[in-house]
Coordinates of C-alpha atoms in Angstrom, one line a residue:
X237 CA -83.9 9.3 -139.5
X238 CA -84.1 8.6 -135.5
X239 CA -84.2 12.3 -134.5
X240 CA -87.0 12.9 -137.2
X241 CA -88.8 9.9 -136.4
X242 CA -88.9 10.8 -132.6
X243 CA -90.5 14.1 -133.4
X244 CA -92.9 12.5 -135.8
X245 CA -93.9 10.0 -133.2
X246 CA -94.2 12.7 -130.6
X247 CA -96.3 14.8 -132.8
X248 CA -98.7 11.8 -133.4
X249 CA -98.9 11.1 -129.7
X250 CA -99.8 14.7 -128.9
X251 CA -102.3 14.9 -131.7
X252 CA -103.9 11.7 -130.4
X253 CA -103.4 10.0 -133.7
X254 CA -101.8 6.7 -134.7
X255 CA -98.3 6.9 -136.3
X256 CA -99.4 5.2 -139.5
X257 CA -97.0 4.1 -142.3
X258 CA -93.5 5.9 -142.2
X259 CA -92.3 6.5 -145.8
X260 CA -89.1 8.4 -146.7
X261 CA -87.6 9.2 -149.9
X262 CA -83.7 8.4 -150.0
X263 CA -81.3 9.7 -152.6
X264 CA -79.1 6.6 -153.6
X265 CA -75.9 6.3 -155.7
X266 CA -74.4 2.9 -155.9
X267 CA -70.9 2.5 -157.1
X268 CA -70.3 6.2 -156.9
X269 CA -67.7 8.0 -154.5
X270 CA -67.9 11.1 -152.5
X271 CA -65.1 12.8 -154.6
X272 CA -67.1 12.4 -157.8
X273 CA -70.5 13.3 -156.3
X274 CA -69.4 15.9 -153.9
X275 CA -69.9 18.9 -156.3
X276 CA -73.3 17.9 -157.4
X277 CA -74.4 16.9 -154.1
X278 CA -73.4 20.2 -152.5
X279 CA -75.5 22.1 -155.0
X280 CA -78.2 19.7 -154.5
X281 CA -78.2 20.2 -150.7
X282 CA -77.7 23.9 -150.9
X283 CA -80.8 24.2 -153.1
X284 CA -82.9 22.7 -150.4
X285 CA -81.0 24.3 -147.4
X286 CA -81.6 27.9 -148.5
X287 CA -85.2 27.3 -147.7
X288 CA -85.9 28.2 -144.1
X289 CA -88.0 25.1 -143.3
X290 CA -85.3 22.6 -144.7
X291 CA -82.5 24.8 -143.2
X292 CA -84.3 24.1 -139.7
X293 CA -84.6 20.4 -140.6
X294 CA -80.8 20.3 -141.1
X295 CA -80.4 21.9 -137.7
X296 CA -82.6 19.4 -136.0
X297 CA -80.5 16.6 -137.7
X298 CA -77.3 17.8 -135.8
X299 CA -76.1 20.3 -138.4
X300 CA -77.0 23.6 -136.9
X301 CA -73.5 25.1 -137.5
X302 CA -73.5 24.1 -141.3
X303 CA -77.1 25.3 -141.7
X304 CA -76.5 28.6 -140.0
X305 CA -73.3 29.1 -142.3
X306 CA -75.0 28.1 -145.4
X307 CA -78.0 30.3 -144.9
X308 CA -75.6 33.4 -143.9
X309 CA -73.4 32.8 -146.8
X310 CA -76.2 32.4 -149.4
X311 CA -78.0 35.6 -147.9
X312 CA -74.8 37.5 -148.3
X313 CA -74.4 36.5 -151.8
X314 CA -71.3 34.2 -151.0
X315 CA -72.4 31.1 -153.2
X316 CA -69.1 29.3 -152.8
X317 CA -69.0 29.6 -149.1
X318 CA -72.4 28.3 -149.1
X319 CA -71.6 25.1 -151.1
X320 CA -68.7 24.7 -148.9
X321 CA -70.8 24.6 -145.8
X322 CA -72.2 21.4 -147.1
X323 CA -69.8 19.1 -145.5
X324 CA -68.9 15.5 -146.2
X325 CA -70.3 14.4 -143.0
X326 CA -73.5 16.2 -143.6
X327 CA -73.6 14.5 -147.2
X328 CA -72.9 11.1 -145.7
X329 CA -75.8 11.5 -143.4
X330 CA -78.2 12.7 -146.1
X331 CA -77.3 10.7 -149.1
X332 CA -76.9 6.9 -149.6
X333 CA -73.7 6.2 -151.7
X334 CA -70.8 3.9 -152.2
X335 CA -70.5 0.2 -152.8
X336 CA -73.6 -1.9 -153.1
X337 CA -72.9 -3.4 -149.5
X338 CA -72.3 0.1 -148.0
X339 CA -75.5 1.4 -149.5
X340 CA -77.5 -1.8 -148.4
X341 CA -76.1 -1.2 -144.8
X342 CA -77.3 2.4 -144.9
X343 CA -80.8 1.6 -146.5
X344 CA -81.3 -1.1 -144.0
X345 CA -80.5 1.3 -141.2
X346 CA -83.4 3.3 -142.3
X347 CA -85.7 0.3 -142.0
X348 CA -84.3 -0.7 -138.6
X349 CA -84.8 2.7 -137.3
X350 CA -88.6 2.6 -137.9
X351 CA -89.2 3.5 -141.6
X352 CA -91.6 1.3 -143.3
X353 CA -91.2 2.0 -146.9
X354 CA -88.3 3.5 -148.9
X355 CA -88.8 5.7 -151.9
X356 CA -85.5 5.4 -153.8
X357 CA -84.2 8.4 -155.7
X358 CA -81.1 7.4 -157.9
X359 CA -78.6 10.1 -158.2
X360 CA -75.3 10.2 -160.4
X361 CA -72.5 12.3 -161.2
X362 CA -72.3 11.1 -164.8
X363 CA -72.9 13.9 -167.4
X364 CA -73.1 11.6 -170.6
X365 CA -76.9 10.7 -171.0
X366 CA -76.1 7.1 -171.8
X367 CA -73.7 6.8 -168.7
X368 CA -76.5 8.4 -166.5
X369 CA -78.9 6.0 -167.7
X370 CA -76.6 3.0 -166.9
X371 CA -75.8 4.3 -163.4
X372 CA -79.3 5.0 -162.6
X373 CA -80.3 1.4 -163.7
X374 CA -77.4 0.0 -161.8
X375 CA -78.6 1.7 -158.6
X376 CA -82.2 0.6 -159.0
X377 CA -81.1 -3.0 -159.8
X378 CA -78.6 -3.2 -157.0
X379 CA -81.0 -1.6 -154.4
X380 CA -83.9 -4.1 -155.5
X381 CA -81.5 -7.0 -155.2
X382 CA -80.2 -5.7 -151.8
X383 CA -83.5 -5.1 -150.1
X384 CA -85.2 -8.3 -151.5
X385 CA -83.2 -10.4 -149.1

């Protein structure tokens, strides 16, 4: 977030415009771990990162090597290699997941870094529809409680 906000602020200054409200969408999975989420999140991030604009965004966020490897692997039809280029470090940077306390800390970091409002997009690795609903509800309730303080 800080890198992107710096670019955003610089663009507003160059254009002579006020910064305005900063709103960001954050993918959140409370009480889910990386081992469980990894396959789904790798596919999710790859779907974005094969688009040149999003690939460039990953590079600007400090993941130039991963972005390049992912794009090259995808272009060459090496889908598994493209997925593997989505590292755990990249996932930890882009997606908020873990315990309620860990998620709260990461969400507060967004707010502390200049984001005014968060759009929470719950994610889960659950495949059963009832379990998916339970986990999404849990994420929404836990985030609401954490940020209400």
